[in-house]
Coordinates of C-alpha atoms in Angstrom, one line a residue:
X280 CA 0.0 0.0 0.0
X281 CA 3.0 2.3 0.3
X282 CA 2.2 3.4 3.9
X283 CA 5.1 2.7 6.1
X284 CA 3.2 3.5 9.3
X285 CA 1.0 0.4 9.3
X286 CA 0.9 -1.8 12.4
X287 CA 3.1 -4.5 10.9
X288 CA 6.0 -2.0 10.5
X289 CA 5.7 -0.8 14.1
X290 CA 7.2 -4.2 15.2
X291 CA 10.4 -3.4 13.3
X292 CA 12.9 -1.0 14.8
X293 CA 13.3 2.2 12.9
X294 CA 16.4 3.9 11.8
X295 CA 16.1 7.7 12.1
X296 CA 19.7 8.8 12.8
X297 CA 20.9 9.9 9.4
X298 CA 23.8 12.2 8.6
X299 CA 24.8 14.7 6.0
X300 CA 28.2 14.2 4.5
X301 CA 29.8 16.7 6.8
X302 CA 28.9 15.2 10.2
X303 CA 25.9 16.9 11.7
X304 CA 23.2 14.5 12.7
X305 CA 19.8 14.9 11.2
X306 CA 16.9 13.8 13.4
X307 CA 13.4 12.6 13.0
X308 CA 12.4 13.5 9.5
X309 CA 12.9 10.1 8.0
X310 CA 12.2 6.6 9.2
X311 CA 13.7 3.5 7.6
X312 CA 12.5 0.0 8.5
X313 CA 13.5 -3.5 7.3
X314 CA 11.8 -6.8 7.6
X315 CA 12.1 -10.2 6.0
X316 CA 10.6 -13.6 5.7
X317 CA 12.0 -16.8 4.1
X318 CA 11.4 -15.5 0.6
X319 CA 11.4 -11.7 0.7
X320 CA 13.1 -8.6 2.0
X321 CA 10.7 -5.7 2.8
X322 CA 11.9 -2.1 2.9
X323 CA 9.9 0.9 4.2
X324 CA 10.8 4.6 4.3
X325 CA 8.6 7.4 5.7
X326 CA 9.8 10.8 4.6
X327 CA 8.3 13.7 6.5
X328 CA 8.2 17.0 4.6
X329 CA 6.7 20.4 5.6
X330 CA 6.4 21.4 2.0
X331 CA 4.8 18.4 0.3
X332 CA 3.6 20.6 -2.7
X333 CA 7.3 21.0 -3.5
X334 CA 8.3 17.3 -3.5
X335 CA 9.9 16.6 -6.8
X336 CA 9.0 13.2 -8.5
X337 CA 8.7 13.8 -12.2
X338 CA 10.7 10.9 -13.5
X339 CA 8.4 8.0 -14.5
X340 CA 10.7 6.0 -16.7
X341 CA 12.4 2.9 -15.2
X342 CA 16.1 3.6 -14.6
X343 CA 15.6 7.3 -15.2
X344 CA 17.4 9.9 -13.0
X345 CA 15.2 9.4 -9.9
X346 CA 18.3 10.0 -7.8
X347 CA 18.1 13.7 -8.7
X348 CA 14.6 14.0 -7.2
X349 CA 13.0 13.3 -3.8
X350 CA 13.9 9.7 -3.3
X351 CA 15.3 7.1 -1.0
X352 CA 18.2 4.9 -2.0
X353 CA 19.5 1.5 -0.8
X354 CA 22.8 -0.2 -1.2
X355 CA 22.6 -3.9 -0.3
X356 CA 25.3 -6.6 -0.2
X357 CA 23.3 -9.7 0.9
X358 CA 26.4 -12.0 0.7
X359 CA 29.6 -10.7 2.3
X360 CA 31.7 -13.3 0.4
X361 CA 30.4 -11.9 -2.9
X362 CA 31.6 -8.5 -4.0
X363 CA 28.2 -7.7 -5.5
X364 CA 26.1 -4.7 -4.4
X365 CA 22.6 -3.9 -5.5
X366 CA 21.7 -0.2 -5.7
X367 CA 18.0 0.6 -5.6
X368 CA 16.5 4.1 -5.7
X369 CA 12.8 4.9 -5.5
X370 CA 11.3 8.4 -6.0
X371 CA 8.1 9.7 -4.4
X372 CA 6.2 8.6 -7.5
X373 CA 7.4 5.0 -7.1
X374 CA 9.8 5.1 -10.1
X375 CA 12.8 2.8 -9.7
X376 CA 16.4 3.2 -10.7
X377 CA 18.5 0.1 -10.0
X378 CA 21.8 -1.4 -10.9
X379 CA 24.1 -4.3 -10.0
X380 CA 27.6 -3.3 -9.0
X381 CA 30.4 -5.8 -9.0
X382 CA 34.0 -5.4 -7.9
X383 CA 37.3 -7.0 -9.0
X384 CA 40.2 -8.0 -6.8
X385 CA 41.5 -4.4 -7.0
X386 CA 38.1 -3.0 -5.9
X387 CA 37.5 -1.5 -9.3
X388 CA 33.8 -1.6 -9.9
X389 CA 31.5 -2.2 -12.8
X390 CA 28.0 -0.8 -12.6
X391 CA 25.5 -2.9 -14.7
X392 CA 22.7 -0.5 -15.4
X393 CA 20.9 -3.0 -17.6
X394 CA 20.2 -5.1 -14.5
X395 CA 16.6 -4.7 -13.5
X396 CA 15.3 -6.3 -10.3
X397 CA 11.8 -7.6 -10.2
X398 CA 10.1 -6.3 -7.1
X399 CA 6.9 -4.7 -5.9
X400 CA 6.9 -1.0 -5.1
X401 CA 4.2 1.2 -3.7
X402 CA 4.3 4.8 -2.6
X403 CA 1.9 7.1 -0.9
X404 CA 1.6 10.9 -0.4
X405 CA -0.1 12.5 2.6
X406 CA -0.2 16.1 3.8
X407 CA 3.0 15.9 5.9
X408 CA 4.9 13.0 4.3
X409 CA 5.5 10.6 1.5
X410 CA 6.3 6.9 2.0
X411 CA 7.5 3.9 0.1
X412 CA 7.3 0.2 0.6
X413 CA 9.3 -2.3 -1.5
X414 CA 9.1 -6.1 -1.5
X415 CA 12.2 -7.7 -3.0
X416 CA 12.3 -11.5 -3.6
X417 CA 15.5 -12.8 -2.1
X418 CA 16.2 -14.7 -5.3
X419 CA 16.5 -11.4 -7.1
X420 CA 19.5 -10.3 -5.1
X421 CA 21.1 -13.6 -4.0
X422 CA 19.9 -13.2 -0.5
X423 CA 19.6 -16.0 2.1
X424 CA 18.4 -14.8 5.5
X425 CA 18.7 -18.2 7.1
X426 CA 22.2 -18.9 5.8
X427 CA 23.4 -15.3 6.1
X428 CA 21.4 -13.2 8.6
X429 CA 23.9 -10.3 8.6
X430 CA 24.1 -8.2 5.4
X431 CA 26.2 -5.1 4.6
X432 CA 24.0 -2.1 3.7
X433 CA 23.7 1.6 3.4
X434 CA 20.7 3.8 2.7
X435 CA 19.8 7.4 2.2
X436 CA 17.2 10.1 1.6
X437 CA 17.6 12.9 -0.9
X438 CA 15.4 16.0 -1.0
X439 CA 15.5 18.0 -4.2
X440 CA 13.9 21.1 -2.8
X441 CA 16.5 21.6 -0.2
X442 CA 19.4 20.0 -2.1
X443 CA 20.2 17.8 0.9
X444 CA 21.1 14.2 1.4
X445 CA 21.0 12.3 4.6
X446 CA 22.9 9.0 4.9
X447 CA 23.0 6.2 7.4
X448 CA 26.8 5.6 7.0
X449 CA 28.9 8.5 5.7
X450 CA 30.5 9.1 3.4
X451 CA 28.3 7.1 1.2
X452 CA 30.2 4.9 -1.3
X453 CA 29.6 1.9 -3.6
X454 CA 32.4 0.0 -1.6
X455 CA 30.6 -2.4 0.7
X456 CA 33.5 -2.1 3.2
X457 CA 32.1 1.3 4.1
X458 CA 28.6 0.0 4.8
X459 CA 27.0 -0.8 8.1
X460 CA 25.4 -4.1 9.0
X461 CA 21.8 -5.2 9.0
X462 CA 21.0 -8.2 11.2
X463 CA 17.9 -10.2 10.5
X464 CA 16.3 -12.3 13.3

């Protein structure tokens, strides 16, 4: 439904401590949540905004430049032994930009923009916020919660109107060694 405030999400801890690239902590205007079952990863982001009429979400083409609009972005490395990262951005209109990033032994990366994950995305706009929910089959990203309950990850929110970005781990980078850890129970 795209509403990240539903009761099922309230059982999942939220991440609200996000940082700009220069170190000051940003509080309370974004809530990220993660959940899983044996087959799927579920992502939720609630993005509060006092000027919803100014939220920018004009890109409607898959793999368009949604990362230049109001959006949330995820960097996921489900298998720490594989040097593969999945980057997924979703704008406030529900348009997806995604790519598969692989690294060689020297940490040079290759971004495969032709890779398109198959997942369900829903967004919702209200008077004081927009939200997104994403259901990702684990088979799409090589995830195995049972065999590997700790993933490397990073995520962010971008606001076009203010020209700001808030990240979980800074500085944000494709390199999974700079990511934090998500533990699934």
